[in-house]
PDB file of C-alpha atoms in Angstrom:
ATOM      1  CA  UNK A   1     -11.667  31.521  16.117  1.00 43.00           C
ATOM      2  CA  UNK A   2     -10.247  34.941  15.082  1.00 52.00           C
ATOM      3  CA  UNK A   3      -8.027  35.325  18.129  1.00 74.00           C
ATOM      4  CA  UNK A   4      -7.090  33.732  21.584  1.00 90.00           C
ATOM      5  CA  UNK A   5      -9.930  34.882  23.999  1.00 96.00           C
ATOM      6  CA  UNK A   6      -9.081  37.878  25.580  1.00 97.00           C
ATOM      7  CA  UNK A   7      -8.861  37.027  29.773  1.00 98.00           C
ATOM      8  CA  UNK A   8      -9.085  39.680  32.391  1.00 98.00           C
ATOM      9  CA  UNK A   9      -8.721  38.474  36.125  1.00 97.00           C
ATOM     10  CA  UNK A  10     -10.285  41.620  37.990  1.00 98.00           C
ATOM     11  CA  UNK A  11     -11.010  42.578  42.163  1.00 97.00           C
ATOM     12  CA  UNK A  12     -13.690  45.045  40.386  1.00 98.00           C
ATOM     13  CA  UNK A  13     -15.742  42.269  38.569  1.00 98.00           C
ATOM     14  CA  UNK A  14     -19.147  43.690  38.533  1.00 98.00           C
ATOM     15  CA  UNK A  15     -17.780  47.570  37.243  1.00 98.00           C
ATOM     16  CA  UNK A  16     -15.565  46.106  34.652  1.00 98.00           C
ATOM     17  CA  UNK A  17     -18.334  44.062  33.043  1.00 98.00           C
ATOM     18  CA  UNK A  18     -21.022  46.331  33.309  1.00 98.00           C
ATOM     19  CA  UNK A  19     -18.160  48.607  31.160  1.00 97.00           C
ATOM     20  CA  UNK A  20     -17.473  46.532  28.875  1.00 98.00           C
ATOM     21  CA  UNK A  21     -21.194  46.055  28.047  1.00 98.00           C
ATOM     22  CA  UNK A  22     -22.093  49.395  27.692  1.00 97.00           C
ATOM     23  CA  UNK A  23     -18.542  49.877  25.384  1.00 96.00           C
ATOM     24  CA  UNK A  24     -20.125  47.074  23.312  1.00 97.00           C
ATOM     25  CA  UNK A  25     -23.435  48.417  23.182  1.00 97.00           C
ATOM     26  CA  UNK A  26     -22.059  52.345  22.398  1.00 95.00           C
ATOM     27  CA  UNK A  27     -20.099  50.979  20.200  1.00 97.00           C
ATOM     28  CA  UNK A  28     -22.905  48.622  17.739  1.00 97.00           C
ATOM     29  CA  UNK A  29     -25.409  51.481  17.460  1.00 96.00           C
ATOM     30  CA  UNK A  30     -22.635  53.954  16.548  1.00 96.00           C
ATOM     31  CA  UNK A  31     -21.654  51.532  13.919  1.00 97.00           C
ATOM     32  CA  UNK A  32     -24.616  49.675  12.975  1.00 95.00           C
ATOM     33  CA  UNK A  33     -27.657  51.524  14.584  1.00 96.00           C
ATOM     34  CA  UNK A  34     -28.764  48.867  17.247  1.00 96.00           C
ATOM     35  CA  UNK A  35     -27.236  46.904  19.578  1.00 97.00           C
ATOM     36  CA  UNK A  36     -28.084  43.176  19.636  1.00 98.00           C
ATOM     37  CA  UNK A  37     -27.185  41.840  23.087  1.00 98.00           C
ATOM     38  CA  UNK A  38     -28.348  37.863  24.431  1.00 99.00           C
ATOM     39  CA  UNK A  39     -28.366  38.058  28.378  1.00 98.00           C
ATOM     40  CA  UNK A  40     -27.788  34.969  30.688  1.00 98.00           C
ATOM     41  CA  UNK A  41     -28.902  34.206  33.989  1.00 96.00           C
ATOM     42  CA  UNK A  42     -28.221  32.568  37.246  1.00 92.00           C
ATOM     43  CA  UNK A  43     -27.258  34.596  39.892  1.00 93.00           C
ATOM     44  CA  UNK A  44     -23.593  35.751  38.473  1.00 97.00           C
ATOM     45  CA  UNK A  45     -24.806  38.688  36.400  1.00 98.00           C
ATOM     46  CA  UNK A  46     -27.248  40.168  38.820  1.00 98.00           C
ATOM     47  CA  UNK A  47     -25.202  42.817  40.187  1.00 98.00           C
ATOM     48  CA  UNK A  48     -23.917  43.241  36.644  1.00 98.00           C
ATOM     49  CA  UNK A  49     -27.298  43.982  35.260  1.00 98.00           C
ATOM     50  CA  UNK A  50     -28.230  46.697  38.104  1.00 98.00           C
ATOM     51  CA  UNK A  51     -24.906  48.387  37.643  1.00 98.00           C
ATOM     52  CA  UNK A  52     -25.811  48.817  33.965  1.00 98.00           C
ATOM     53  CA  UNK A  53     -29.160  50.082  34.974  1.00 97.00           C
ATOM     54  CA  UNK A  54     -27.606  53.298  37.164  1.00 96.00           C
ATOM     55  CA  UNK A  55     -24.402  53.758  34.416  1.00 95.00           C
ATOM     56  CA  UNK A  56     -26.927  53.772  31.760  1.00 90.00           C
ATOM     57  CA  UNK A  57     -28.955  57.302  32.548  1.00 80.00           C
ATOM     58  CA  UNK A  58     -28.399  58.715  29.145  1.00 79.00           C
ATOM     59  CA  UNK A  59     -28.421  55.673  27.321  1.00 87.00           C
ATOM     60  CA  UNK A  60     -30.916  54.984  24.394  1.00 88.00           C
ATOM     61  CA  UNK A  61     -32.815  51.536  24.633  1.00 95.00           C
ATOM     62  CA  UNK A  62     -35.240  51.642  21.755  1.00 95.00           C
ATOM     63  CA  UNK A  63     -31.675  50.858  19.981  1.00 96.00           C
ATOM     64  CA  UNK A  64     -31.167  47.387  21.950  1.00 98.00           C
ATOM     65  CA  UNK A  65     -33.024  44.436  21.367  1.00 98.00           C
ATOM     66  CA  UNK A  66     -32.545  42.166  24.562  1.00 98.00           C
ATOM     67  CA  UNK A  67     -32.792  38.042  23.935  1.00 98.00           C
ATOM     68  CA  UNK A  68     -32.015  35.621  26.104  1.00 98.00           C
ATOM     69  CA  UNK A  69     -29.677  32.515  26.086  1.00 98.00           C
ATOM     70  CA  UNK A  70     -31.307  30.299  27.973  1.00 98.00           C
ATOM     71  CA  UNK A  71     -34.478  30.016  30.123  1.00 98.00           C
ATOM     72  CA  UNK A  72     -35.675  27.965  32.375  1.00 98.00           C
ATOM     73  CA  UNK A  73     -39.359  26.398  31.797  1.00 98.00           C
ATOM     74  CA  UNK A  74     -41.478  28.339  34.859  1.00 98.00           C
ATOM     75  CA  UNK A  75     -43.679  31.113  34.117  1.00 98.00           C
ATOM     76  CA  UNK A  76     -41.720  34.676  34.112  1.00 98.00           C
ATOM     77  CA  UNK A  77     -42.660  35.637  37.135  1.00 98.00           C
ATOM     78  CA  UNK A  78     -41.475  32.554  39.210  1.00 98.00           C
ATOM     79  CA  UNK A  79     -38.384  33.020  41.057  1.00 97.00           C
ATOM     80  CA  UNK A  80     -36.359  31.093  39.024  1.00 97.00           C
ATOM     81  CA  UNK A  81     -37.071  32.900  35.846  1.00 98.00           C
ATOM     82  CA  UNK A  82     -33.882  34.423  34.023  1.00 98.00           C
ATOM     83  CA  UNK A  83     -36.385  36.797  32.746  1.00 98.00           C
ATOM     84  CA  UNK A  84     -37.299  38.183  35.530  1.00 98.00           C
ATOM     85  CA  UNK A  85     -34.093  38.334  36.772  1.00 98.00           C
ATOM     86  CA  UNK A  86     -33.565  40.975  34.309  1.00 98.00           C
ATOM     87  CA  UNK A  87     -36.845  42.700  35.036  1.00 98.00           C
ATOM     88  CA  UNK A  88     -36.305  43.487  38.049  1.00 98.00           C
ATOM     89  CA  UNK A  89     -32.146  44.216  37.835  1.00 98.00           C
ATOM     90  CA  UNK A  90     -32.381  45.614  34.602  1.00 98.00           C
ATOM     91  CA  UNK A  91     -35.659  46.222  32.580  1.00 98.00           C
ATOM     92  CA  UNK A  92     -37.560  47.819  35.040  1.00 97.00           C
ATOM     93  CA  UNK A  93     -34.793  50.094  36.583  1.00 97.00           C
ATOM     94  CA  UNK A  94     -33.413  51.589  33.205  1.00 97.00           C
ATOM     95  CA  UNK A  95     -36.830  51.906  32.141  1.00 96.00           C
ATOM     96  CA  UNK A  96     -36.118  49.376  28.603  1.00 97.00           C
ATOM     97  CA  UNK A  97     -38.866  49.552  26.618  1.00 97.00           C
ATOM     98  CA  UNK A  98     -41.027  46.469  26.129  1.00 97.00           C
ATOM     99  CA  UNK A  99     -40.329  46.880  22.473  1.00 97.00           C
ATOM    100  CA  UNK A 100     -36.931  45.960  23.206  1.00 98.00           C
ATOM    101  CA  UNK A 101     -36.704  42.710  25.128  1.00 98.00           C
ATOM    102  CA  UNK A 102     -37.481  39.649  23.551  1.00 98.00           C
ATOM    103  CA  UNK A 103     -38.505  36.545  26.347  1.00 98.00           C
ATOM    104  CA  UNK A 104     -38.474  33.313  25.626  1.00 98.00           C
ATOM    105  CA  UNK A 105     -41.798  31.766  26.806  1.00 98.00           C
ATOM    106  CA  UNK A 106     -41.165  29.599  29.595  1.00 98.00           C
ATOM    107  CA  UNK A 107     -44.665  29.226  30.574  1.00 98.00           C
ATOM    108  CA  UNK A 108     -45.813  27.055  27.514  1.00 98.00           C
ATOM    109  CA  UNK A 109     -44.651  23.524  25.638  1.00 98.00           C
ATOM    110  CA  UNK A 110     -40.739  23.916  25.480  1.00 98.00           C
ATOM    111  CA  UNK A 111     -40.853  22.947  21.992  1.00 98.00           C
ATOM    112  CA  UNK A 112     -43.054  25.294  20.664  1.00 98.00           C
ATOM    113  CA  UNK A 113     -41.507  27.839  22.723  1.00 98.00           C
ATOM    114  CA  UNK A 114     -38.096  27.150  21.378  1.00 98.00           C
ATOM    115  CA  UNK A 115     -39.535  27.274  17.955  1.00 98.00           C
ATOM    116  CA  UNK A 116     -41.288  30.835  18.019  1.00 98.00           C
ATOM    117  CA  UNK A 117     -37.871  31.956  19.688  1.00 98.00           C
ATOM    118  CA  UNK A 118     -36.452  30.528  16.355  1.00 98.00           C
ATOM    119  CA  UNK A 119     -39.235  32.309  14.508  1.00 98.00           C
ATOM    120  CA  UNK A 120     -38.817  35.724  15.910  1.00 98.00           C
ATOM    121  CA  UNK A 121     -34.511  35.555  15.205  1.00 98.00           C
ATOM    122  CA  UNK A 122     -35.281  34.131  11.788  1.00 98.00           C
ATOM    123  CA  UNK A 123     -37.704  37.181  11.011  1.00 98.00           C
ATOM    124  CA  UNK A 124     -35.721  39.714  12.205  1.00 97.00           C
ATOM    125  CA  UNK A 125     -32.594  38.194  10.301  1.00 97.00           C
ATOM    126  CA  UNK A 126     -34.690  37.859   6.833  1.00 97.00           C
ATOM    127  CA  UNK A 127     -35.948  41.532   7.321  1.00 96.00           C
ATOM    128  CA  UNK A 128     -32.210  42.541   7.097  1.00 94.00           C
ATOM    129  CA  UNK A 129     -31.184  40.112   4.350  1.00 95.00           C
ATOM    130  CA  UNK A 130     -28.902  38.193   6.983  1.00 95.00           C
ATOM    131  CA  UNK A 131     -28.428  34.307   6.896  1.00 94.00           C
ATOM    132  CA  UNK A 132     -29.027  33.903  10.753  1.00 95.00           C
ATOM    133  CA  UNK A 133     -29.455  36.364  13.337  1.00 98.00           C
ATOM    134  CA  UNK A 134     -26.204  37.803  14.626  1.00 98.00           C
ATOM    135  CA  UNK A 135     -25.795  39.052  17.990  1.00 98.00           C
ATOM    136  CA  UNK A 136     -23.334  42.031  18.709  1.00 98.00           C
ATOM    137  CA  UNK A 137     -22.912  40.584  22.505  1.00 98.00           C
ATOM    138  CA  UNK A 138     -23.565  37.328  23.848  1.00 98.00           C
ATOM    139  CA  UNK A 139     -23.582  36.947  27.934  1.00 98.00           C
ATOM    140  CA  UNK A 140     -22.519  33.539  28.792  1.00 98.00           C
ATOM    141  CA  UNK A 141     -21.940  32.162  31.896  1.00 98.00           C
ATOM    142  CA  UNK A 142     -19.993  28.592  33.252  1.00 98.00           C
ATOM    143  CA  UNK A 143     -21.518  25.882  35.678  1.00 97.00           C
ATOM    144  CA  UNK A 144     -19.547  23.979  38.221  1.00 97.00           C
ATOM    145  CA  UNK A 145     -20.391  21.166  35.087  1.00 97.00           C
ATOM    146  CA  UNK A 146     -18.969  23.250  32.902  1.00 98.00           C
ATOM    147  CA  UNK A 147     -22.236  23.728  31.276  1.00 98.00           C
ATOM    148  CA  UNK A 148     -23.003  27.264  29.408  1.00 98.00           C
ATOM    149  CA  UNK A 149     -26.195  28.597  28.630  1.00 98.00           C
ATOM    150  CA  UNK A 150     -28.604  25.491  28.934  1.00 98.00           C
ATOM    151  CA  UNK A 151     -25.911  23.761  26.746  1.00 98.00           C
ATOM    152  CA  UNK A 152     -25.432  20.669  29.467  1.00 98.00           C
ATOM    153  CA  UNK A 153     -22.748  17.916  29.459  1.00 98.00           C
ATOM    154  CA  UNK A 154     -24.350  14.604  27.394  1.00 97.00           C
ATOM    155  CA  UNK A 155     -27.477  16.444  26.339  1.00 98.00           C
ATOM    156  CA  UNK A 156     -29.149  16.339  22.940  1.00 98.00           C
ATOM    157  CA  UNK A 157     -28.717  19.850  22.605  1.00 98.00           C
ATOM    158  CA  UNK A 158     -24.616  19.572  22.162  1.00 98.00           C
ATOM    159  CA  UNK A 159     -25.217  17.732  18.823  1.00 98.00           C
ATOM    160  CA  UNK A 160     -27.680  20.407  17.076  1.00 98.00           C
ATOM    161  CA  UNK A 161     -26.024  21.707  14.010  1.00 97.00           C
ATOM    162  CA  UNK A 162     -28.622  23.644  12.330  1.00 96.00           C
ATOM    163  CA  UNK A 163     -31.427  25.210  14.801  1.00 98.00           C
ATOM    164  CA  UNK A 164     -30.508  28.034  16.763  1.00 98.00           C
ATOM    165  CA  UNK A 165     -32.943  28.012  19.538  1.00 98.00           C
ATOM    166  CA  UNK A 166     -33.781  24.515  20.891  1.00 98.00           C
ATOM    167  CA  UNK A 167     -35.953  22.524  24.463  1.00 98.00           C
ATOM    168  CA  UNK A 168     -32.621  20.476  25.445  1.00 98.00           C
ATOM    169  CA  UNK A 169     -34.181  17.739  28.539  1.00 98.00           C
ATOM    170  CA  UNK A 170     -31.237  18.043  31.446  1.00 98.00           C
ATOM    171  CA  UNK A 171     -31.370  14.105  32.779  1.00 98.00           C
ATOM    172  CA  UNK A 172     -29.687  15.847  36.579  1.00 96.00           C
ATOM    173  CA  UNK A 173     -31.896  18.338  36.815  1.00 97.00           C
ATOM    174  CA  UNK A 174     -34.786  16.239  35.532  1.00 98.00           C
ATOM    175  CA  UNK A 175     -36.346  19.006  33.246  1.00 98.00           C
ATOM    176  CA  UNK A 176     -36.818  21.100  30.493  1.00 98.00           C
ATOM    177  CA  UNK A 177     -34.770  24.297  29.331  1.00 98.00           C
ATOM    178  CA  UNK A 178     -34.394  26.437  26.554  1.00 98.00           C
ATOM    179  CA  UNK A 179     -30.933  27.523  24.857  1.00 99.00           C
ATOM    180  CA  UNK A 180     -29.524  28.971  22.228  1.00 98.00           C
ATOM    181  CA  UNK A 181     -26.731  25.900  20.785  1.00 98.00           C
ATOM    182  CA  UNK A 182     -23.778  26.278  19.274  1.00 98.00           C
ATOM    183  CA  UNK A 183     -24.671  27.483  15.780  1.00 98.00           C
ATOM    184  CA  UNK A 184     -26.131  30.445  17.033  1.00 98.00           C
ATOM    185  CA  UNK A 185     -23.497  31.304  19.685  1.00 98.00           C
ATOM    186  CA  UNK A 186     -20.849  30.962  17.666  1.00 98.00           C
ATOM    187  CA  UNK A 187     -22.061  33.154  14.961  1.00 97.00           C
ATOM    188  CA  UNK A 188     -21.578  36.405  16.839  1.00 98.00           C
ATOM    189  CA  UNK A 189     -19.818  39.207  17.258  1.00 98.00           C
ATOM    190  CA  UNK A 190     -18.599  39.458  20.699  1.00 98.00           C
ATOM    191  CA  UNK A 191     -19.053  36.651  23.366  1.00 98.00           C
ATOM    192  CA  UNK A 192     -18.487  37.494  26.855  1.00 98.00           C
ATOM    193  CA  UNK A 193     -18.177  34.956  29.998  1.00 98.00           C
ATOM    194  CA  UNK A 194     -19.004  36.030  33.202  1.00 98.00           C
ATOM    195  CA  UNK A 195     -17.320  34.060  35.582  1.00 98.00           C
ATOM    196  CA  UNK A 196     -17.380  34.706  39.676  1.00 96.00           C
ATOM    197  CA  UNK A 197     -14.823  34.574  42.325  1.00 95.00           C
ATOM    198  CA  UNK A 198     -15.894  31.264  43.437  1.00 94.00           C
ATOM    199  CA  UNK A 199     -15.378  29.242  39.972  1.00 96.00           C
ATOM    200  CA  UNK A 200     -13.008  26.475  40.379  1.00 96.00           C
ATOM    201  CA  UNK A 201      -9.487  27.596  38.432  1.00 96.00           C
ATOM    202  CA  UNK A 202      -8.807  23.833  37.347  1.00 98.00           C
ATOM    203  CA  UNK A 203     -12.371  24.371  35.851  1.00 98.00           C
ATOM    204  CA  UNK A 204     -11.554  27.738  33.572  1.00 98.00           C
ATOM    205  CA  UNK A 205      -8.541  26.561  32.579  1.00 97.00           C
ATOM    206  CA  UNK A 206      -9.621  22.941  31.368  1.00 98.00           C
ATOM    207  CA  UNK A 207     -12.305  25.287  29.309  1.00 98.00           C
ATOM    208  CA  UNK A 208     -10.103  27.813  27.755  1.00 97.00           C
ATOM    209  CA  UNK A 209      -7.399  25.007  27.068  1.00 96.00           C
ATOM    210  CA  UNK A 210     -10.573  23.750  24.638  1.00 96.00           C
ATOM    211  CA  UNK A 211     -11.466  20.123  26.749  1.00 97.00           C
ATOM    212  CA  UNK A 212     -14.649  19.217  24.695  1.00 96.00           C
ATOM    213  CA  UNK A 213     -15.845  17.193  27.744  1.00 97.00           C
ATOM    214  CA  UNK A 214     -17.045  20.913  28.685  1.00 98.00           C
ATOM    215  CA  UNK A 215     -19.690  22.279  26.905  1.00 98.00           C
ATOM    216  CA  UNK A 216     -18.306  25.521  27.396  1.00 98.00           C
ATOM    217  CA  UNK A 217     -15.182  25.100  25.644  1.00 98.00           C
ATOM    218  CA  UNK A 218     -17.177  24.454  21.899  1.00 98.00           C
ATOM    219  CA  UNK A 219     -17.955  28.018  22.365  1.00 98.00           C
ATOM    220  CA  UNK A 220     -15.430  28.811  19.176  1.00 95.00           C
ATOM    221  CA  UNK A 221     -17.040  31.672  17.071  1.00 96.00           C
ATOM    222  CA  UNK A 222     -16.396  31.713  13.255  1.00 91.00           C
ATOM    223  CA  UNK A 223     -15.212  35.291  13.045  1.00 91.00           C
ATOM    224  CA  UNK A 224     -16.008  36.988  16.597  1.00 95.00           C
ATOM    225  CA  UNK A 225     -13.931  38.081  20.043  1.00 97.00           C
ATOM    226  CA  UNK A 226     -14.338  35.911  23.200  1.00 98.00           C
ATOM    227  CA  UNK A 227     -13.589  37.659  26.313  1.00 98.00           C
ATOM    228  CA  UNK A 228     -13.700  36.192  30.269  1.00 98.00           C
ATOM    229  CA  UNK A 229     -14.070  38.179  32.943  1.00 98.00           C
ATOM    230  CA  UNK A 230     -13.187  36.171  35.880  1.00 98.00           C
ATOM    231  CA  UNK A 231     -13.606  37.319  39.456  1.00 97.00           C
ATOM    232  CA  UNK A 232     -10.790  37.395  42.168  1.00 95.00           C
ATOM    233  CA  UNK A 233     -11.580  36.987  45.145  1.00 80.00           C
TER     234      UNK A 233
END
């Protein structure tokens, strides 16, 4: 890792993330000409996601492509879709362009789906002459488990080294997900955790004191910034 993650304890969780996204985003396409951003889901970055929507009036979204972390394997309109969690936050109130968002299809096999997800980043990364597809901005968020994206504690998916996009079974939840794994996280730019109010402390610091027994603490990115923003209650 570059640096120490940057951590910033905040009463005003949902403006200061929703800031530092659109900073990020600003930022990317004045530099680079897009903005690559990976959302997560859950119920965390909701609010985030709508306040985005109304701070975003002048923004330009044929410049972002959206993907997604993780998804869960329902169809995108059932209420447990992170997709559609996003629609309806995010998508439809900022008016994003369909051109722009990238789902992973929850509705079909998870291994296929996890494969034309790792189709779709390979593509756009050959295009541009790029060994794997870099995000600017990664959303992440951290279960009570300390599980991140669908990246669960003792699940296959921990151990992938060279696929980006993978089905990882969850034994405790007794199904299927998709996720991004390690390889792809940690070859980003920017990573940013999302962490409520209600998060055990013990919890966030056993993670950012780097206890591999939590998933979340192998997020370690080669040559990017990790940031927290952690709720206070």
């Amino acid at each position: 890792m570059s640096a120490a993650p940057t951590v910033i304890p905040t009463n005003t969780f949902v403006a200061e993330a929703a800031g530092l996204i659109l900073e990020q985003a600003r930022k990317s396409i004045a530099e680079r000409g897009e903005f690559r951003i990976a959302l997560s889901g859950g119920n965390t970055p909701a609010p985030i996601y709508a306040r985005v929507a109304v701070e975003s009036h002048d923004f330009s979204w044929k410049s972002v492509r959206f993907t997604f972390g993780d998804e869960r394997c329902v169809p995108p309109d059932d209420p447990q879709s992170n997709f559609r969690m996003a629609r309806e936050n995010l998508f439809v109130p900022a008016a994003v362009p369909g051109k722009s968002i990238m789902r992973m299809r929850g509705e079909i096999d998870p291994q296929i789906a996890a494969q034309d997800y790792q189709r779709q980043l390979d593509a756009i990364a050959t295009s541009r002459g790029e060994p794997i597809y870099q995000h600017d901005l990664i959303l992440l968020g951290l279960g009570d488990d300390g599980h991140t994206a669908s990246l669960f504690p003792e699940t296959a998916a921990l151990e992938e080294m060279e696929r980006g996009v993978v089905a990882n079974f969850v034994p405790k939840l007794n199904a299927w997900r998709l996720t991004f794994t390690f390889p792809l996280i940690n070859h980003a730019r920017h990573i940013l955790f999302l962490v409520g109010a209600s998060k055990n402390p013990e919890l966030i610091e056993r993670v950012l004191a780097g206890d591999r027994q939590f998933p979340a603490a192998r997020v370690n990115p080669v040559a990017g910034e990790v940031t927290w923003i952690i709720g206070e209650s």
